[in-house]
Tab-separated table of C-alpha atoms in Angstrom:
chain	number	residue	atom	x	y	z
A	1	MET	CA	5.736	-30.037	13.801
A	2	SER	CA	3.902	-26.907	12.487
A	3	ALA	CA	1.224	-24.591	13.530
A	4	GLY	CA	-1.013	-22.038	11.956
A	5	HIS	CA	-2.960	-19.186	13.319
A	6	GLY	CA	-6.556	-18.102	12.331
A	7	HIS	CA	-7.341	-14.728	10.968
A	8	GLY	CA	-8.730	-11.900	12.760
A	9	HIS	CA	-9.633	-9.352	10.205
A	10	ALA	CA	-12.609	-7.253	11.152
A	11	VAL	CA	-12.669	-4.672	8.538
A	12	ASN	CA	-16.415	-3.369	7.928
A	13	ALA	CA	-16.378	-3.656	4.230
A	14	ALA	CA	-20.026	-2.648	4.091
A	15	ALA	CA	-19.362	0.405	5.675
A	16	ASP	CA	-16.420	1.165	3.340
A	17	ARG	CA	-18.585	0.556	0.449
A	18	LYS	CA	-21.175	3.119	1.536
A	19	LEU	CA	-18.482	5.832	2.089
A	20	LEU	CA	-16.920	4.953	-1.296
A	21	SER	CA	-20.270	5.162	-3.040
A	22	GLY	CA	-21.049	8.590	-1.512
A	23	ALA	CA	-17.886	10.040	-2.561
A	24	LEU	CA	-18.280	8.734	-6.175
A	25	ALA	CA	-21.514	10.369	-6.470
A	26	LEU	CA	-20.282	13.523	-5.671
A	27	ILE	CA	-17.153	13.183	-8.018
A	28	LEU	CA	-19.290	12.038	-10.963
A	29	GLY	CA	-21.891	14.830	-10.535
A	30	PHE	CA	-19.074	17.770	-10.323
A	31	MET	CA	-16.989	16.108	-12.964
A	32	VAL	CA	-19.627	16.791	-15.783
A	33	ALA	CA	-20.005	20.405	-14.677
A	34	GLU	CA	-16.372	20.886	-14.568
A	35	VAL	CA	-15.852	19.588	-18.289
A	36	ILE	CA	-18.346	22.095	-19.590
A	37	VAL	CA	-17.037	25.033	-17.684
A	38	GLY	CA	-13.506	24.186	-18.388
A	39	LEU	CA	-14.297	23.942	-22.247
A	40	ALA	CA	-16.108	27.340	-22.087
A	41	ALA	CA	-13.416	28.960	-20.146
A	42	GLY	CA	-10.491	27.668	-22.175
A	43	SER	CA	-8.842	26.576	-19.109
A	44	LEU	CA	-6.082	23.815	-19.052
A	45	ALA	CA	-6.411	23.740	-15.256
A	46	LEU	CA	-10.136	23.010	-15.242
A	47	VAL	CA	-9.775	20.458	-17.928
A	48	THR	CA	-6.731	18.990	-16.109
A	49	ASP	CA	-8.977	18.743	-12.921
A	50	ALA	CA	-11.805	17.033	-14.766
A	51	ALA	CA	-9.568	14.417	-16.283
A	52	HIS	CA	-8.246	13.949	-12.805
A	53	MET	CA	-11.838	13.617	-11.347
A	54	LEU	CA	-12.543	10.835	-14.025
A	55	THR	CA	-9.635	8.904	-12.706
A	56	ASP	CA	-11.013	9.477	-9.226
A	57	ALA	CA	-14.100	7.964	-10.261
A	58	ILE	CA	-12.514	5.166	-11.836
A	59	ALA	CA	-10.241	4.672	-8.693
A	60	ILE	CA	-13.129	4.772	-6.283
A	61	ALA	CA	-14.966	2.328	-8.870
A	62	LEU	CA	-12.251	-0.108	-8.682
A	63	ALA	CA	-11.917	0.142	-4.986
A	64	LEU	CA	-15.520	-0.775	-4.768
A	65	LEU	CA	-15.169	-3.654	-7.103
A	66	ALA	CA	-12.084	-4.905	-5.177
A	67	ILE	CA	-13.727	-4.806	-1.771
A	68	ARG	CA	-16.528	-6.999	-3.051
A	69	LEU	CA	-14.219	-9.596	-4.676
A	70	ALA	CA	-11.789	-9.598	-1.624
A	71	ALA	CA	-14.721	-10.437	0.401
A	72	LYS	CA	-15.255	-13.645	-1.340
A	73	PRO	CA	-14.163	-16.917	0.408
A	74	PRO	CA	-11.200	-18.832	-0.609
A	75	ARG	CA	-11.891	-21.477	-3.248
A	76	GLY	CA	-10.264	-23.751	-5.826
A	77	GLY	CA	-6.717	-22.760	-6.537
A	78	PHE	CA	-7.135	-19.281	-4.770
A	79	THR	CA	-6.267	-20.377	-1.230
A	80	TYR	CA	-5.962	-16.735	-0.126
A	81	GLY	CA	-9.182	-15.886	-2.016
A	82	PHE	CA	-9.028	-12.429	-4.060
A	83	LYS	CA	-7.729	-10.224	-1.277
A	84	ARG	CA	-4.753	-9.226	-3.664
A	85	VAL	CA	-7.440	-7.717	-6.139
A	86	GLU	CA	-7.173	-4.766	-3.833
A	87	ILE	CA	-3.478	-4.350	-4.287
A	88	LEU	CA	-4.200	-4.802	-8.116
A	89	SER	CA	-6.630	-1.736	-7.831
A	90	ALA	CA	-4.093	0.246	-5.781
A	91	GLN	CA	-1.232	-0.320	-8.409
A	92	ALA	CA	-3.771	0.678	-11.316
A	93	ASN	CA	-4.592	3.738	-9.533
A	94	GLY	CA	-0.791	4.541	-8.951
A	95	ILE	CA	0.009	3.775	-12.609
A	96	THR	CA	-2.860	6.054	-13.915
A	97	LEU	CA	-1.683	9.020	-11.830
A	98	LEU	CA	1.692	8.595	-13.181
A	99	LEU	CA	0.506	8.614	-16.858
A	100	LEU	CA	-1.649	11.598	-16.126
A	101	ALA	CA	1.094	13.574	-14.425
A	102	ALA	CA	3.333	13.139	-17.654
A	103	TYR	CA	0.724	14.114	-19.848
A	104	PHE	CA	-0.377	17.155	-17.930
A	105	VAL	CA	3.415	18.382	-17.433
A	106	TYR	CA	3.665	18.017	-21.316
A	107	GLU	CA	0.477	20.174	-21.704
A	108	ALA	CA	1.507	22.826	-19.020
A	109	ILE	CA	4.826	23.337	-20.817
A	110	ASN	CA	3.061	23.994	-24.290
A	111	ARG	CA	0.903	26.344	-22.556
A	112	LEU	CA	3.676	28.003	-20.858
A	113	ILE	CA	5.347	28.677	-24.056
A	114	HIS	CA	1.841	29.454	-25.944
A	115	PRO	CA	-0.451	30.760	-23.358
A	116	PRO	CA	-4.001	30.770	-24.295
A	117	GLU	CA	-7.058	33.024	-23.323
A	118	VAL	CA	-8.435	32.058	-20.078
A	119	GLN	CA	-11.648	33.089	-18.463
A	120	GLY	CA	-10.348	33.672	-14.901
A	121	ALA	CA	-13.675	34.377	-13.270
A	122	LEU	CA	-15.145	31.033	-14.428
A	123	VAL	CA	-11.934	29.275	-13.314
A	124	LEU	CA	-12.112	30.909	-9.737
A	125	ILE	CA	-15.765	29.969	-9.590
A	126	THR	CA	-15.166	26.341	-10.461
A	127	GLY	CA	-12.223	26.104	-8.548
A	128	LEU	CA	-13.936	27.210	-5.241
A	129	ALA	CA	-17.014	25.091	-5.942
A	130	GLY	CA	-14.418	21.998	-6.601
A	131	ILE	CA	-12.869	22.702	-3.178
A	132	VAL	CA	-16.059	22.027	-1.497
A	133	VAL	CA	-16.862	19.117	-3.369
A	134	ASN	CA	-13.543	17.459	-2.823
A	135	LEU	CA	-13.484	18.376	0.790
A	136	LEU	CA	-16.814	16.220	1.272
A	137	ALA	CA	-15.532	13.366	-0.964
A	138	THR	CA	-12.199	13.390	0.985
A	139	TRP	CA	-14.015	13.576	4.382
A	140	LEU	CA	-16.134	10.472	3.387
A	141	ILE	CA	-13.361	8.372	2.425
A	142	SER	CA	-11.008	9.522	5.406
A	143	LYS	CA	-13.789	7.615	7.520
A	144	ALA	CA	-13.194	4.361	5.563
A	145	ASN	CA	-10.468	1.779	6.379
A	146	ARG	CA	-7.451	3.468	5.070
A	147	THR	CA	-4.974	0.779	6.228
A	148	SER	CA	-6.319	-0.814	3.158
A	149	LEU	CA	-3.819	0.058	0.338
A	150	ASN	CA	-6.833	-0.143	-2.065
A	151	VAL	CA	-8.760	2.439	-0.128
A	152	GLU	CA	-5.775	4.643	0.355
A	153	GLY	CA	-5.263	4.581	-3.449
A	154	ALA	CA	-8.932	6.224	-3.902
A	155	PHE	CA	-8.115	8.660	-1.039
A	156	GLN	CA	-4.898	9.666	-2.596
A	157	HIS	CA	-6.906	10.406	-5.771
A	158	ILE	CA	-9.375	12.522	-4.271
A	159	LEU	CA	-6.874	14.310	-1.815
A	160	ASN	CA	-4.684	15.243	-4.986
A	161	ASP	CA	-7.853	16.648	-6.531
A	162	LEU	CA	-8.495	18.825	-3.745
A	163	PHE	CA	-4.881	20.319	-3.878
A	164	ALA	CA	-5.656	20.671	-7.674
A	165	PHE	CA	-8.844	22.570	-7.114
A	166	VAL	CA	-6.943	24.797	-4.589
A	167	ALA	CA	-4.134	25.657	-7.179
A	168	THR	CA	-6.959	26.016	-9.715
A	169	ALA	CA	-8.740	28.536	-7.811
A	170	ILE	CA	-5.720	30.616	-7.061
A	171	ALA	CA	-4.679	30.614	-10.631
A	172	GLY	CA	-8.255	31.688	-11.555
A	173	LEU	CA	-7.871	34.632	-9.237
A	174	VAL	CA	-4.344	35.542	-10.459
A	175	VAL	CA	-5.832	35.525	-14.005
A	176	LEU	CA	-8.643	37.632	-13.198
A	177	LEU	CA	-6.669	40.253	-11.089
A	178	THR	CA	-3.654	40.379	-13.219
A	179	GLY	CA	-4.511	39.034	-16.707
A	180	PHE	CA	-1.351	36.667	-16.325
A	181	THR	CA	-2.797	33.617	-18.091
A	182	ARG	CA	0.370	31.507	-17.700
A	183	ALA	CA	-0.847	31.059	-14.006
A	184	ASP	CA	-3.245	28.438	-15.497
A	185	ALA	CA	-0.609	26.193	-16.931
A	186	ILE	CA	1.452	26.663	-13.602
A	187	ALA	CA	-1.372	25.607	-11.714
A	188	ALA	CA	-1.633	22.448	-13.848
A	189	PHE	CA	2.010	21.666	-13.448
A	190	VAL	CA	1.966	21.949	-9.706
A	191	VAL	CA	-1.118	19.462	-9.721
A	192	ALA	CA	0.975	17.163	-12.064
A	193	VAL	CA	3.913	17.117	-9.577
A	194	LEU	CA	1.478	16.132	-6.722
A	195	MET	CA	0.016	13.254	-8.833
A	196	LEU	CA	3.514	12.249	-9.761
A	197	LYS	CA	4.464	11.984	-5.898
A	198	ALA	CA	1.314	10.015	-4.860
A	199	GLY	CA	1.525	7.732	-8.057
A	200	ILE	CA	5.095	6.702	-7.034
A	201	GLY	CA	3.979	5.871	-3.489
A	202	LEU	CA	1.210	3.800	-4.784
A	203	VAL	CA	3.331	1.888	-7.357
A	204	ARG	CA	6.005	1.310	-4.773
A	205	ASP	CA	3.897	0.139	-1.914
A	206	SER	CA	1.834	-2.232	-4.116
A	207	GLY	CA	5.030	-3.541	-5.778
A	208	ARG	CA	6.302	-4.510	-2.410
A	209	ILE	CA	3.342	-6.609	-1.567
A	210	PHE	CA	3.430	-8.297	-5.062
A	211	LEU	CA	7.276	-9.157	-4.681
A	212	GLU	CA	6.327	-10.319	-1.208
A	213	ALA	CA	8.634	-8.174	0.621
A	214	ALA	CA	8.546	-7.614	4.377
A	215	PRO	CA	6.187	-4.941	5.670
A	216	ALA	CA	8.163	-1.609	6.147
A	217	ALA	CA	7.668	-1.767	9.942
A	218	ILE	CA	9.299	-5.172	10.181
A	219	ASP	CA	13.179	-5.952	9.845
A	220	PRO	CA	13.520	-9.954	9.142
A	221	GLN	CA	17.205	-9.637	10.278
A	222	ALA	CA	15.969	-8.074	13.749
A	223	LEU	CA	13.025	-10.441	13.885
A	224	GLY	CA	15.241	-13.362	13.399
A	225	ALA	CA	17.574	-12.269	16.143
A	226	GLU	CA	14.622	-11.577	18.342
A	227	LEU	CA	13.066	-15.189	17.952
A	228	CYS	CA	16.751	-16.669	18.857
A	229	ALA	CA	16.488	-14.755	22.134
A	230	VAL	CA	13.295	-16.956	23.005
A	231	PRO	CA	14.577	-19.375	25.752
A	232	GLY	CA	15.210	-22.822	24.101
A	233	VAL	CA	15.747	-21.885	20.520
A	234	VAL	CA	19.014	-22.745	19.038
A	235	GLU	CA	18.379	-21.653	15.402
A	236	VAL	CA	15.871	-19.893	13.060
A	237	HIS	CA	16.104	-20.345	9.226
A	238	ASP	CA	13.952	-20.095	6.328
A	239	LEU	CA	12.369	-17.052	7.873
A	240	HIS	CA	9.729	-15.319	5.579
A	241	VAL	CA	7.746	-12.429	6.394
A	242	TRP	CA	5.480	-10.764	3.653
A	243	GLU	CA	2.145	-9.205	3.398
A	244	ILE	CA	-1.169	-11.087	1.928
A	245	THR	CA	-2.589	-7.898	1.356
A	246	SER	CA	-2.247	-4.384	2.859
A	247	GLY	CA	-2.622	-4.987	6.726
A	248	GLU	CA	-2.459	-8.614	6.638
A	249	PRO	CA	1.125	-9.754	7.460
A	250	ALA	CA	2.227	-13.363	7.635
A	251	ALA	CA	5.323	-15.193	8.565
A	252	SER	CA	6.763	-18.853	8.170
A	253	ALA	CA	9.963	-20.009	9.653
A	254	HIS	CA	11.854	-23.311	10.678
A	255	ILE	CA	12.766	-23.423	14.268
A	256	LEU	CA	15.299	-25.531	15.987
A	257	VAL	CA	15.155	-25.917	19.696
A	258	ALA	CA	17.329	-27.453	22.354
A	259	GLU	CA	17.047	-31.435	22.894
A	260	GLY	CA	14.967	-32.352	25.635
A	261	LEU	CA	12.751	-29.192	25.649
A	262	ASP	CA	8.877	-29.171	24.796
A	263	CYS	CA	8.820	-27.922	20.981
A	264	HIS	CA	5.027	-27.069	21.462
A	265	GLN	CA	5.336	-24.712	24.613
A	266	ILE	CA	8.469	-22.916	22.609
A	267	ARG	CA	6.091	-22.607	19.526
A	268	ILE	CA	3.305	-21.144	21.595
A	269	ARG	CA	5.982	-18.618	23.243
A	270	ILE	CA	7.078	-17.751	19.569
A	271	GLU	CA	3.728	-17.136	18.306
A	272	GLU	CA	2.949	-14.828	21.106
A	273	VAL	CA	6.115	-12.891	20.328
A	274	LEU	CA	5.096	-12.611	16.650
A	275	ALA	CA	1.546	-11.423	17.632
A	276	GLU	CA	2.186	-9.314	20.398
A	277	ARG	CA	5.197	-7.248	19.242
A	278	HIS	CA	4.723	-7.519	15.326
A	279	HIS	CA	1.033	-7.954	14.947
A	280	LEU	CA	1.843	-11.206	12.831
A	281	THR	CA	-1.221	-13.413	13.686
A	282	HIS	CA	-1.020	-15.336	10.660
A	283	SER	CA	2.089	-17.638	11.044
A	284	THR	CA	3.348	-21.070	10.047
A	285	LEU	CA	6.262	-22.547	12.155
A	286	GLN	CA	8.003	-25.848	11.759
A	287	VAL	CA	9.608	-26.843	14.990
A	288	ASP	CA	12.118	-29.437	15.374
A	289	HIS	CA	14.836	-30.431	17.740
A	290	ALA	CA	18.228	-29.439	16.940
A	291	THR	CA	19.743	-33.059	16.888
A	292	GLU	CA	23.475	-32.976	18.026
A	293	GLY	CA	25.620	-33.364	15.118
A	294	ARG	CA	23.047	-33.134	12.508
A	295	ALA	CA	22.345	-29.461	12.821
A	296	GLU	CA	23.572	-28.428	9.522
A	297	GLU	CA	21.117	-30.918	7.808
A	298	HIS	CA	18.477	-28.684	8.781
A	299	CYS	CA	19.887	-25.533	6.969
A	300	ALA	CA	21.659	-26.925	3.957
A	301	ASP	CA	19.035	-25.445	1.515
A	302	ALA	CA	17.677	-22.632	3.816
A	303	HIS	CA	16.276	-19.466	2.051
A	304	GLY	CA	17.833	-16.318	3.510
A	305	ALA	CA	19.948	-15.849	6.748
A	306	VAL	CA	20.348	-18.299	9.100
A	307	HIS	CA	19.970	-16.917	12.804
A	308	ARG	CA	21.853	-18.808	15.973
A	309	SER	CA	21.114	-18.210	19.308
A	310	PRO	CA	23.978	-15.909	21.030
A	311	THR	CA	23.964	-18.507	23.858
A	312	THR	CA	24.599	-21.630	21.607
A	313	ALA	CA	28.246	-22.906	22.492
A	314	ALA	CA	30.228	-23.446	19.527
A	315	PRO	CA	31.514	-27.028	19.037
A	316	ALA	CA	34.704	-27.701	20.492
A	317	PRO	CA	37.442	-28.463	17.869
A	318	ASP	CA	38.399	-32.256	17.254
A	319	PRO	CA	42.011	-32.565	18.629
A	320	ALA	CA	42.468	-35.604	16.342
A	321	SER	CA	41.801	-33.474	13.210
A	322	PRO	CA	44.502	-31.964	11.212
A	323	ALA	CA	45.182	-28.165	11.581
A	324	HIS	CA	44.001	-25.850	8.647
């Protein structure tokens, strides 16, 4: 017997698109100005920020495209639709952050060794203006659905850019007051470290979804034991928990119940446990009776651990069988 649940996903994609589009317009407008000022000031920190803002713009554009594709209904061989396009976008954002971090670490080290002339006043003014622009962009994206890894990827780009402008403004002030031009390279190095941290997180989280790992908040071993504790359940095997896309967990399992009990009622109870305790509203359960003497047939090819009810009595040894 099997059962499937419908989906209850109420993400307001139209609102997300509007918020992300507003942030994209802010980022693109300021990026052009920053490139011009950065080249005029000879500031690596400003050029670093401008390049990071370019990746911000690309990240938001990818997020907007992914939202549009994810909204398309399932068709043909794509039985889940295009929901994982959002995860592809998040992974692309993470990889971009890692590559940029590596490049800017290299450039920062070069400038620490051979510091160029830096116009501290221009760096300070542009850094302060960048803080204002990125605060607005961060505020806009923070109002979108950040449970989506796709939106979170764009948010991490913008947030890191905000930190970058804070570091840039501090570097500009230091250069202006002390003439210590290496402060610009130090600021770029700090930003690169922040980019590295965000990039690792995005690549890790998107990789877990692609590998169909269980959501971080769900322990499959504990879940199997919990399902076995449902009255009437004898055994749970072939238990799988994964995420279709961020925020959409799913589960499947083969459930054996004691003979003489109502499989449908036990299945309904298990679905309630999955939904109420673990937000697993998309589940596919095969429920059978644990026929005496044939229990092993059900789990001969089981994937993963086999969970048995602690109340299930072990079969008594056959006195006629030879001792081992």
